[in-house]
Structures are given as structure tokens and as C-alpha cells.
Amino acid sequence: MQKKLYGLDHLRAFAISFVFLYHYQIPFFGHPEWLENFAKFGWTGVDLFFVLSGFLISSQLFFQIKNGIEISFKDFFLKRFFRILPLFWFVTAIYFLVPIFREREALPPLWKLLTFTQNFGLNIQDFGTFSHVWSLCVEEHFYFLLPIVLISIQSTKLFSKSYWILVLLFLFGLAIRFYSWKNLYFPNINKDNSWLFWSKFIYYPTYNRLDGLLIGVSIAGIYQFLPNFWYKISQFGNHFLAFGLLVLTSAYFLCQEETSFYASVFGFPLVAFGYGFIVLGSVSPTSFLYKWNSKITTLIAALSYGIYLTHKGVIHLTQQLLLHFNVDINSNLTLVICSLTCILIAYILHKIIEKPFMQLRTKYIRS
């Protein structure tokens, strides 16, 4: 079996592309008309990132547990520190020190960004600048809690039953979204800015967005601890991909009205299951995604974190520059130019920030 999981690179590249297109068609950017319908479901690219993160991070920890290696809280966080924080701090500094980079008018408080609490009580209307890092907050909470939970149960005899934690958390997500919709959003449903209450109380909080991470952890559990079962189901890689697309199609129609009761309560888990089957297929040796080695998607996957952090600011700057040259910012040409500039900026940041810190991480851990 190949060591490199090419399928995950394809999915990561797709996820960042989908998110990019979704954000590109929001009202304060110029964009082609056709993009509004094409990218409407692009918000789910974040959910794909959640499934990928849940799978990759828990796979590493499960591998240690399976081989009798004690999980080191310190080592785990040092790895996450070098991978995430240097570039995040740099882009955050750019947002606060270079006002022209801001795609909107107001930043959230700095302390909320630095403590990864921005996604709680987020007012997207008044503090919409750099708002997309709400999902990074969710992932940071996951990175903090997962090793604590695993370390807590690793030394007990209950580890084999720990899948019940996933079940309970999944049910908790359904229950808390039901409560949030009924008691926090619905009383404000007739207000002109009712969508602000929906995003604030349902879309952004971590406790409402655990589904994708839980699905990723579940896949990793099967992948690491049930090798015989994994071997049997991995023979159906392409079938998983097809079924995942079918589930996502159902989720697309369910979430046509994103703030509806059924979309708010059941839409997120349905999207997570759909992408979960896609991830299952992508790591199955029988699927075409597993076998397909593409330098393009590998590159985009490597740059995805940098693209995610910077793309709104880069789109804003690029479109403002093009306006000076009388270029139609609603054109397909502008879309292509903005895409290329986002990739270029992410590549530069990868070379001068991400790669050096990753090398430093490797050197530090080896020592």
C-alpha cells in the first residue's frame, strides 16, 4: 500500500477551491453572475476540512495508542504550534497593521482572534472582516480536547468502548442545534436581520459544528483499530465516492433554505456523512482518487492553509488594483486573475513562513 494518500490531497484541493468560490460570490466582491448558483453549496468546503482534520489528527494519535506509545500532550501541541500559529499570527498582523488589506470595514477584537474564541457570539455584520477563521477556532478547540480525552481514557479499560463518546457527542450536536434553533433563532425569525441570529447561534459555535470532526475520528478509528473490517470495506472505494455524492446531493436540497429547521438541525450531519463517505473512498486503495497522483492538486493542497487565511484580503486587493486599470471585476478574467494571485501569495508565504517553521519543527522534535 502506498504511503502517500493522494486522495486526501485531491479532497483538500477541492475543499479550498470550493470555499474560495463561495466567498468570491459574496456581495462585497465583484463576481460573474453564473457563480452565484454554481458556488452556492461552497460553504460545505469547510465541513470537508473538518472531516479531513478529524481523520488525519486522530489517525496519528490512534496509531500511537495502537502501538503502545504514550501520547505526549507537549509533543502534540508543539506540532500544532509550528504548523498553525506562525502563519496565522503573520496574517493576523497584516489585517491589523495594513488596513487596505481588509475586505470589510471592521475587525473582531484582537483578543478573540488570539484566543480562538472569535466564533462564539460572532456578529458577521459588524465584525465580518477576517471572519472566515471561525473554522480555525473550531479546529483549535478540537486539537485541544482530543488528546486530553484520549490521554484520560488510554490508561483505563474503557478505551474499547470509547466509541460511545462519539455517539453521545453526535446526539449532543443534534440536541443543541434543536435548542439553538427553537430558543435562540426562532424568536428572532421575523426580524430583518434574522440571519445574523442564525449565524451567531447556530452556524459558528463549536458545539454546533462537531459533526464533520466526529465523522473523521470515526473513520480513523476503523482505519487504525479494525484492520480486517477496513480491508473488507476498502474494496468498495469508488462505491463510497458515488454514495457520498448521492448523500451530498440530498444535503444540497435539504439546505436550500439554510436557516430552516431541518437544514439547521440535520443539514450539518448529513453534509458530514456525505463527505465522510468521500474520505472513506479517497483512502481506499481501490478508488481512482487513491491511485491518481496529481502534482497540481498536491500543490494546491500544500498551499490550502495559506490560501484559506489570505484569500479574502487578496481578492479585495486584486480587485481594487484591477479597477484602476478599468478591468471589469465581474468578469471571468478577474476571477482567473484573483485565483492566480491567491495561489501566488500562498506560495510565497509557504516558502518564507510555513516551510521554515515545519523544518524547525522536525529539527526540534528529532532533538
C-alpha positions as a Python dict, from the first residue, in 0.01 Angstrom:
ca = {
    (1, 'M'): (0, 0, 0),
    (2, 'Q'): (138, 342, -91),
    (3, 'K'): (239, 567, 197),
    (4, 'K'): (117, 887, 34),
    (5, 'L'): (-260, 921, 42),
    (6, 'Y'): (-308, 1112, -282),
    (7, 'G'): (-685, 1105, -240),
    (8, 'L'): (-665, 1335, 61),
    (9, 'D'): (-465, 1590, -140),
    (10, 'H'): (-739, 1590, -404),
    (11, 'L'): (-1003, 1647, -139),
    (12, 'R'): (-806, 1922, 33),
    (13, 'A'): (-757, 2097, -301),
    (14, 'F'): (-1127, 2063, -377),
    (15, 'A'): (-1224, 2192, -33),
    (16, 'I'): (-1017, 2512, -60),
    (17, 'S'): (-1137, 2569, -418),
    (18, 'F'): (-1500, 2528, -312),
    (19, 'V'): (-1458, 2767, -18),
    (20, 'F'): (-1275, 3018, -239),
    (21, 'L'): (-1555, 3022, -495),
    (22, 'Y'): (-1820, 3051, -225),
    (23, 'H'): (-1652, 3354, -71),
    (24, 'Y'): (-1579, 3503, -413),
    (25, 'Q'): (-1951, 3532, -491),
    (26, 'I'): (-2049, 3714, -171),
    (27, 'P'): (-2191, 4065, -233),
    (28, 'F'): (-1890, 4283, -150),
    (29, 'F'): (-1672, 4119, -420),
    (30, 'G'): (-1727, 4157, -792),
    (31, 'H'): (-1811, 3822, -949),
    (32, 'P'): (-1966, 3664, -1261),
    (33, 'E'): (-2341, 3603, -1233),
    (34, 'W'): (-2310, 3232, -1308),
    (35, 'L'): (-2100, 3184, -995),
    (36, 'E'): (-2386, 3257, -755),
    (37, 'N'): (-2566, 2933, -837),
    (38, 'F'): (-2252, 2730, -904),
    (39, 'A'): (-2084, 2810, -570),
    (40, 'K'): (-2395, 2825, -350),
    (41, 'F'): (-2303, 2498, -175),
    (42, 'G'): (-1939, 2603, -134),
    (43, 'W'): (-1984, 2671, 238),
    (44, 'T'): (-1963, 2295, 287),
    (45, 'G'): (-1598, 2300, 184),
    (46, 'V'): (-1528, 2390, 548),
    (47, 'D'): (-1712, 2075, 657),
    (48, 'L'): (-1487, 1871, 429),
    (49, 'F'): (-1188, 2030, 603),
    (50, 'F'): (-1340, 1924, 936),
    (51, 'V'): (-1373, 1562, 823),
    (52, 'L'): (-1016, 1565, 690),
    (53, 'S'): (-879, 1715, 1011),
    (54, 'G'): (-1072, 1469, 1226),
    (55, 'F'): (-936, 1179, 1023),
    (56, 'L'): (-574, 1292, 995),
    (57, 'I'): (-519, 1414, 1351),
    (58, 'S'): (-694, 1126, 1524),
    (59, 'S'): (-522, 874, 1292),
    (60, 'Q'): (-185, 994, 1420),
    (61, 'L'): (-293, 962, 1782),
    (62, 'F'): (-469, 629, 1727),
    (63, 'F'): (-153, 494, 1564),
    (64, 'Q'): (41, 576, 1882),
    (65, 'I'): (-221, 411, 2101),
    (66, 'K'): (-234, 102, 1881),
    (67, 'N'): (143, 61, 1905),
    (68, 'G'): (160, 119, 2279),
    (69, 'I'): (316, 464, 2252),
    (70, 'E'): (212, 705, 2523),
    (71, 'I'): (54, 1022, 2387),
    (72, 'S'): (258, 1328, 2473),
    (73, 'F'): (41, 1636, 2522),
    (74, 'K'): (351, 1852, 2487),
    (75, 'D'): (470, 1697, 2160),
    (76, 'F'): (122, 1709, 2010),
    (77, 'F'): (82, 2078, 2078),
    (78, 'L'): (432, 2163, 1961),
    (79, 'K'): (348, 2003, 1627),
    (80, 'R'): (23, 2201, 1604),
    (81, 'F'): (203, 2518, 1716),
    (82, 'F'): (463, 2508, 1438),
    (83, 'R'): (205, 2411, 1178),
    (84, 'I'): (-69, 2663, 1253),
    (85, 'L'): (34, 2962, 1460),
    (86, 'P'): (326, 3127, 1275),
    (87, 'L'): (128, 3188, 956),
    (88, 'F'): (-190, 3270, 1147),
    (89, 'W'): (-8, 3531, 1357),
    (90, 'F'): (151, 3679, 1046),
    (91, 'V'): (-178, 3715, 856),
    (92, 'T'): (-349, 3850, 1168),
    (93, 'A'): (-76, 4114, 1196),
    (94, 'I'): (-129, 4210, 831),
    (95, 'Y'): (-502, 4255, 893),
    (96, 'F'): (-443, 4483, 1192),
    (97, 'L'): (-144, 4678, 1060),
    (98, 'V'): (-238, 4715, 692),
    (99, 'P'): (-599, 4844, 672),
    (100, 'I'): (-606, 4831, 291),
    (101, 'F'): (-585, 4451, 315),
    (102, 'R'): (-920, 4429, 494),
    (103, 'E'): (-1204, 4307, 275),
    (104, 'R'): (-1462, 4470, 504),
    (105, 'E'): (-1488, 4758, 745),
    (106, 'A'): (-1438, 4618, 1097),
    (107, 'L'): (-1217, 4356, 1257),
    (108, 'P'): (-1317, 4148, 1559),
    (109, 'P'): (-1126, 4220, 1883),
    (110, 'L'): (-767, 4101, 1866),
    (111, 'W'): (-801, 3903, 2188),
    (112, 'K'): (-1079, 3694, 2033),
    (113, 'L'): (-856, 3603, 1740),
    (114, 'L'): (-554, 3522, 1956),
    (115, 'T'): (-759, 3308, 2195),
    (116, 'F'): (-952, 3135, 1915),
    (117, 'T'): (-1286, 3240, 2062),
    (118, 'Q'): (-1395, 3453, 1767),
    (119, 'N'): (-1661, 3202, 1662),
    (120, 'F'): (-1860, 3247, 1984),
    (121, 'G'): (-2105, 3536, 1957),
    (122, 'L'): (-1970, 3636, 1616),
    (123, 'N'): (-2159, 3932, 1468),
    (124, 'I'): (-2089, 3885, 1099),
    (125, 'Q'): (-2244, 4220, 1007),
    (126, 'D'): (-2035, 4443, 1234),
    (127, 'F'): (-1721, 4228, 1259),
    (128, 'G'): (-1717, 4048, 925),
    (129, 'T'): (-1352, 4115, 839),
    (130, 'F'): (-1133, 3803, 870),
    (131, 'S'): (-1448, 3620, 981),
    (132, 'H'): (-1357, 3306, 789),
    (133, 'V'): (-1110, 3198, 1059),
    (134, 'W'): (-1409, 3095, 1271),
    (135, 'S'): (-1346, 2744, 1139),
    (136, 'L'): (-986, 2756, 1261),
    (137, 'C'): (-1128, 2827, 1607),
    (138, 'V'): (-1337, 2509, 1582),
    (139, 'E'): (-1033, 2305, 1479),
    (140, 'E'): (-819, 2451, 1758),
    (141, 'H'): (-1081, 2350, 2013),
    (142, 'F'): (-1073, 2001, 1865),
    (143, 'Y'): (-692, 1989, 1881),
    (144, 'F'): (-705, 2093, 2245),
    (145, 'L'): (-973, 1848, 2360),
    (146, 'L'): (-896, 1533, 2159),
    (147, 'P'): (-557, 1448, 2316),
    (148, 'I'): (-692, 1526, 2663),
    (149, 'V'): (-980, 1283, 2612),
    (150, 'L'): (-752, 1014, 2467),
    (151, 'I'): (-492, 1051, 2741),
    (152, 'S'): (-770, 1030, 3001),
    (153, 'I'): (-909, 702, 2870),
    (154, 'Q'): (-587, 549, 2735),
    (155, 'S'): (-485, 411, 3075),
    (156, 'T'): (-828, 271, 3150),
    (157, 'K'): (-1004, -43, 3036),
    (158, 'L'): (-1277, 168, 2878),
    (159, 'F'): (-1090, 258, 2561),
    (160, 'S'): (-1254, -21, 2360),
    (161, 'K'): (-1592, 131, 2450),
    (162, 'S'): (-1491, 489, 2378),
    (163, 'Y'): (-1689, 493, 2054),
    (164, 'W'): (-1986, 572, 2277),
    (165, 'I'): (-1831, 913, 2332),
    (166, 'L'): (-1863, 976, 1958),
    (167, 'V'): (-2226, 863, 1961),
    (168, 'L'): (-2311, 1084, 2258),
    (169, 'L'): (-2136, 1387, 2109),
    (170, 'F'): (-2318, 1333, 1781),
    (171, 'L'): (-2654, 1321, 1962),
    (172, 'F'): (-2549, 1624, 2167),
    (173, 'G'): (-2493, 1815, 1841),
    (174, 'L'): (-2846, 1737, 1724),
    (175, 'A'): (-2992, 1835, 2061),
    (176, 'I'): (-2802, 2162, 2099),
    (177, 'R'): (-2886, 2271, 1743),
    (178, 'F'): (-3252, 2191, 1809),
    (179, 'Y'): (-3237, 2404, 2125),
    (180, 'S'): (-3048, 2685, 1949),
    (181, 'W'): (-3292, 2698, 1659),
    (182, 'K'): (-3604, 2687, 1876),
    (183, 'N'): (-3498, 2916, 2161),
    (184, 'L'): (-3233, 3148, 2018),
    (185, 'Y'): (-3306, 3183, 1647),
    (186, 'F'): (-3682, 3126, 1606),
    (187, 'P'): (-3789, 3412, 1841),
    (188, 'N'): (-3599, 3647, 1604),
    (189, 'I'): (-3707, 3486, 1278),
    (190, 'N'): (-3927, 3775, 1166),
    (191, 'K'): (-3664, 4042, 1217),
    (192, 'D'): (-3498, 4198, 913),
    (193, 'N'): (-3156, 4073, 1024),
    (194, 'S'): (-3274, 3732, 1142),
    (195, 'W'): (-2989, 3561, 955),
    (196, 'L'): (-2747, 3729, 1197),
    (197, 'F'): (-2906, 3541, 1485),
    (198, 'W'): (-2890, 3216, 1287),
    (199, 'S'): (-2521, 3253, 1207),
    (200, 'K'): (-2439, 3369, 1559),
    (201, 'F'): (-2623, 3096, 1749),
    (202, 'I'): (-2623, 2803, 1505),
    (203, 'Y'): (-2364, 2827, 1227),
    (204, 'Y'): (-2046, 2942, 1404),
    (205, 'P'): (-2032, 2793, 1759),
    (206, 'T'): (-1805, 2493, 1801),
    (207, 'Y'): (-2064, 2282, 1982),
    (208, 'N'): (-2289, 2302, 1675),
    (209, 'R'): (-2018, 2209, 1424),
    (210, 'L'): (-1868, 1888, 1563),
    (211, 'D'): (-2027, 1653, 1309),
    (212, 'G'): (-1751, 1660, 1049),
    (213, 'L'): (-1476, 1617, 1308),
    (214, 'L'): (-1662, 1326, 1470),
    (215, 'I'): (-1707, 1155, 1133),
    (216, 'G'): (-1335, 1196, 1066),
    (217, 'V'): (-1246, 1047, 1405),
    (218, 'S'): (-1481, 753, 1339),
    (219, 'I'): (-1316, 678, 1004),
    (220, 'A'): (-973, 695, 1170),
    (221, 'G'): (-1089, 452, 1438),
    (222, 'I'): (-1192, 197, 1176),
    (223, 'Y'): (-875, 263, 975),
    (224, 'Q'): (-642, 204, 1270),
    (225, 'F'): (-816, -40, 1504),
    (226, 'L'): (-1025, -263, 1275),
    (227, 'P'): (-783, -375, 1002),
    (228, 'N'): (-987, -678, 891),
    (229, 'F'): (-1307, -477, 865),
    (230, 'W'): (-1118, -196, 693),
    (231, 'Y'): (-974, -439, 437),
    (232, 'K'): (-1322, -565, 351),
    (233, 'I'): (-1488, -226, 309),
    (234, 'S'): (-1190, -68, 132),
    (235, 'Q'): (-1264, -292, -165),
    (236, 'F'): (-1555, -59, -243),
    (237, 'G'): (-1365, 267, -273),
    (238, 'N'): (-1539, 400, -583),
    (239, 'H'): (-1876, 292, -445),
    (240, 'F'): (-1811, 505, -135),
    (241, 'L'): (-1732, 802, -358),
    (242, 'A'): (-2055, 757, -553),
    (243, 'F'): (-2264, 711, -240),
    (244, 'G'): (-2101, 1016, -82),
    (245, 'L'): (-2201, 1226, -382),
    (246, 'L'): (-2556, 1094, -352),
    (247, 'V'): (-2571, 1192, 18),
    (248, 'L'): (-2428, 1537, -61),
    (249, 'T'): (-2689, 1583, -332),
    (250, 'S'): (-2958, 1513, -72),
    (251, 'A'): (-2789, 1761, 163),
    (252, 'Y'): (-2783, 2022, -113),
    (253, 'F'): (-3161, 2007, -149),
    (254, 'L'): (-3218, 1988, 227),
    (255, 'C'): (-3006, 2300, 279),
    (256, 'Q'): (-3160, 2511, 1),
    (257, 'E'): (-3303, 2725, 278),
    (258, 'E'): (-3007, 2723, 514),
    (259, 'T'): (-3186, 2877, 812),
    (260, 'S'): (-3479, 2634, 806),
    (261, 'F'): (-3535, 2394, 1096),
    (262, 'Y'): (-3439, 2077, 907),
    (263, 'A'): (-3132, 2233, 748),
    (264, 'S'): (-3015, 2376, 1080),
    (265, 'V'): (-3060, 2057, 1280),
    (266, 'F'): (-2997, 1780, 1026),
    (267, 'G'): (-2814, 1956, 743),
    (268, 'F'): (-2471, 1965, 908),
    (269, 'P'): (-2459, 1593, 996),
    (270, 'L'): (-2589, 1499, 651),
    (271, 'V'): (-2311, 1704, 489),
    (272, 'A'): (-2060, 1546, 726),
    (273, 'F'): (-2175, 1194, 639),
    (274, 'G'): (-2158, 1274, 269),
    (275, 'Y'): (-1801, 1398, 293),
    (276, 'G'): (-1721, 1112, 529),
    (277, 'F'): (-1805, 860, 257),
    (278, 'I'): (-1595, 1064, 14),
    (279, 'V'): (-1299, 1049, 253),
    (280, 'L'): (-1356, 676, 301),
    (281, 'G'): (-1340, 632, -73),
    (282, 'S'): (-1032, 851, -113),
    (283, 'V'): (-825, 640, 129),
    (284, 'S'): (-946, 309, -15),
    (285, 'P'): (-678, 154, -242),
    (286, 'T'): (-942, 50, -495),
    (287, 'S'): (-1065, 405, -568),
    (288, 'F'): (-940, 618, -854),
    (289, 'L'): (-871, 910, -617),
    (290, 'Y'): (-631, 694, -417),
    (291, 'K'): (-438, 595, -729),
    (292, 'W'): (-437, 932, -904),
    (293, 'N'): (-115, 1125, -843),
    (294, 'S'): (-152, 1489, -949),
    (295, 'K'): (118, 1750, -893),
    (296, 'I'): (-142, 2025, -929),
    (297, 'T'): (-371, 1905, -651),
    (298, 'T'): (-70, 1821, -435),
    (299, 'L'): (50, 2180, -474),
    (300, 'I'): (-293, 2332, -404),
    (301, 'A'): (-330, 2105, -101),
    (302, 'A'): (8, 2217, 32),
    (303, 'L'): (-96, 2582, -11),
    (304, 'S'): (-452, 2538, 114),
    (305, 'Y'): (-390, 2676, 463),
    (306, 'G'): (-224, 2990, 326),
    (307, 'I'): (-497, 3034, 66),
    (308, 'Y'): (-764, 2996, 332),
    (309, 'L'): (-617, 3256, 562),
    (310, 'T'): (-542, 3518, 296),
    (311, 'H'): (-787, 3472, 10),
    (312, 'K'): (-1044, 3735, 109),
    (313, 'G'): (-782, 4005, 157),
    (314, 'V'): (-600, 3910, -162),
    (315, 'I'): (-924, 3910, -365),
    (316, 'H'): (-1005, 4254, -225),
    (317, 'L'): (-663, 4398, -310),
    (318, 'T'): (-656, 4239, -654),
    (319, 'Q'): (-998, 4370, -749),
    (320, 'Q'): (-914, 4720, -622),
    (321, 'L'): (-599, 4717, -834),
    (322, 'L'): (-785, 4597, -1143),
    (323, 'L'): (-1039, 4877, -1102),
    (324, 'H'): (-755, 5127, -1152),
    (325, 'F'): (-692, 4968, -1492),
    (326, 'N'): (-1063, 4976, -1582),
    (327, 'V'): (-1091, 4596, -1575),
    (328, 'D'): (-1442, 4463, -1520),
    (329, 'I'): (-1423, 4298, -1178),
    (330, 'N'): (-1739, 4099, -1255),
    (331, 'S'): (-1568, 3921, -1543),
    (332, 'N'): (-1437, 3569, -1570),
    (333, 'L'): (-1093, 3718, -1638),
    (334, 'T'): (-1093, 3883, -1296),
    (335, 'L'): (-1191, 3552, -1137),
    (336, 'V'): (-892, 3383, -1301),
    (337, 'I'): (-656, 3665, -1201),
    (338, 'C'): (-778, 3661, -841),
    (339, 'S'): (-736, 3283, -828),
    (340, 'L'): (-378, 3309, -951),
    (341, 'T'): (-288, 3591, -713),
    (342, 'C'): (-426, 3393, -418),
    (343, 'I'): (-215, 3093, -518),
    (344, 'L'): (92, 3312, -569),
    (345, 'I'): (64, 3483, -230),
    (346, 'A'): (4, 3149, -58),
    (347, 'Y'): (309, 3003, -235),
    (348, 'I'): (529, 3290, -116),
    (349, 'L'): (403, 3254, 240),
    (350, 'H'): (456, 2879, 220),
    (351, 'K'): (818, 2933, 124),
    (352, 'I'): (906, 3208, 372),
    (353, 'I'): (693, 3107, 672),
    (354, 'E'): (530, 2764, 660),
    (355, 'K'): (819, 2559, 523),
    (356, 'P'): (1091, 2707, 751),
    (357, 'F'): (878, 2653, 1060),
    (358, 'M'): (794, 2298, 954),
    (359, 'Q'): (1167, 2230, 913),
    (360, 'L'): (1226, 2382, 1255),
    (361, 'R'): (953, 2159, 1395),
    (362, 'T'): (1117, 1847, 1250),
    (363, 'K'): (1456, 1951, 1384),
    (364, 'Y'): (1316, 2026, 1729),
    (365, 'I'): (1121, 1701, 1759),
    (366, 'R'): (1419, 1492, 1644),
    (367, 'S'): (1639, 1656, 1904),
}
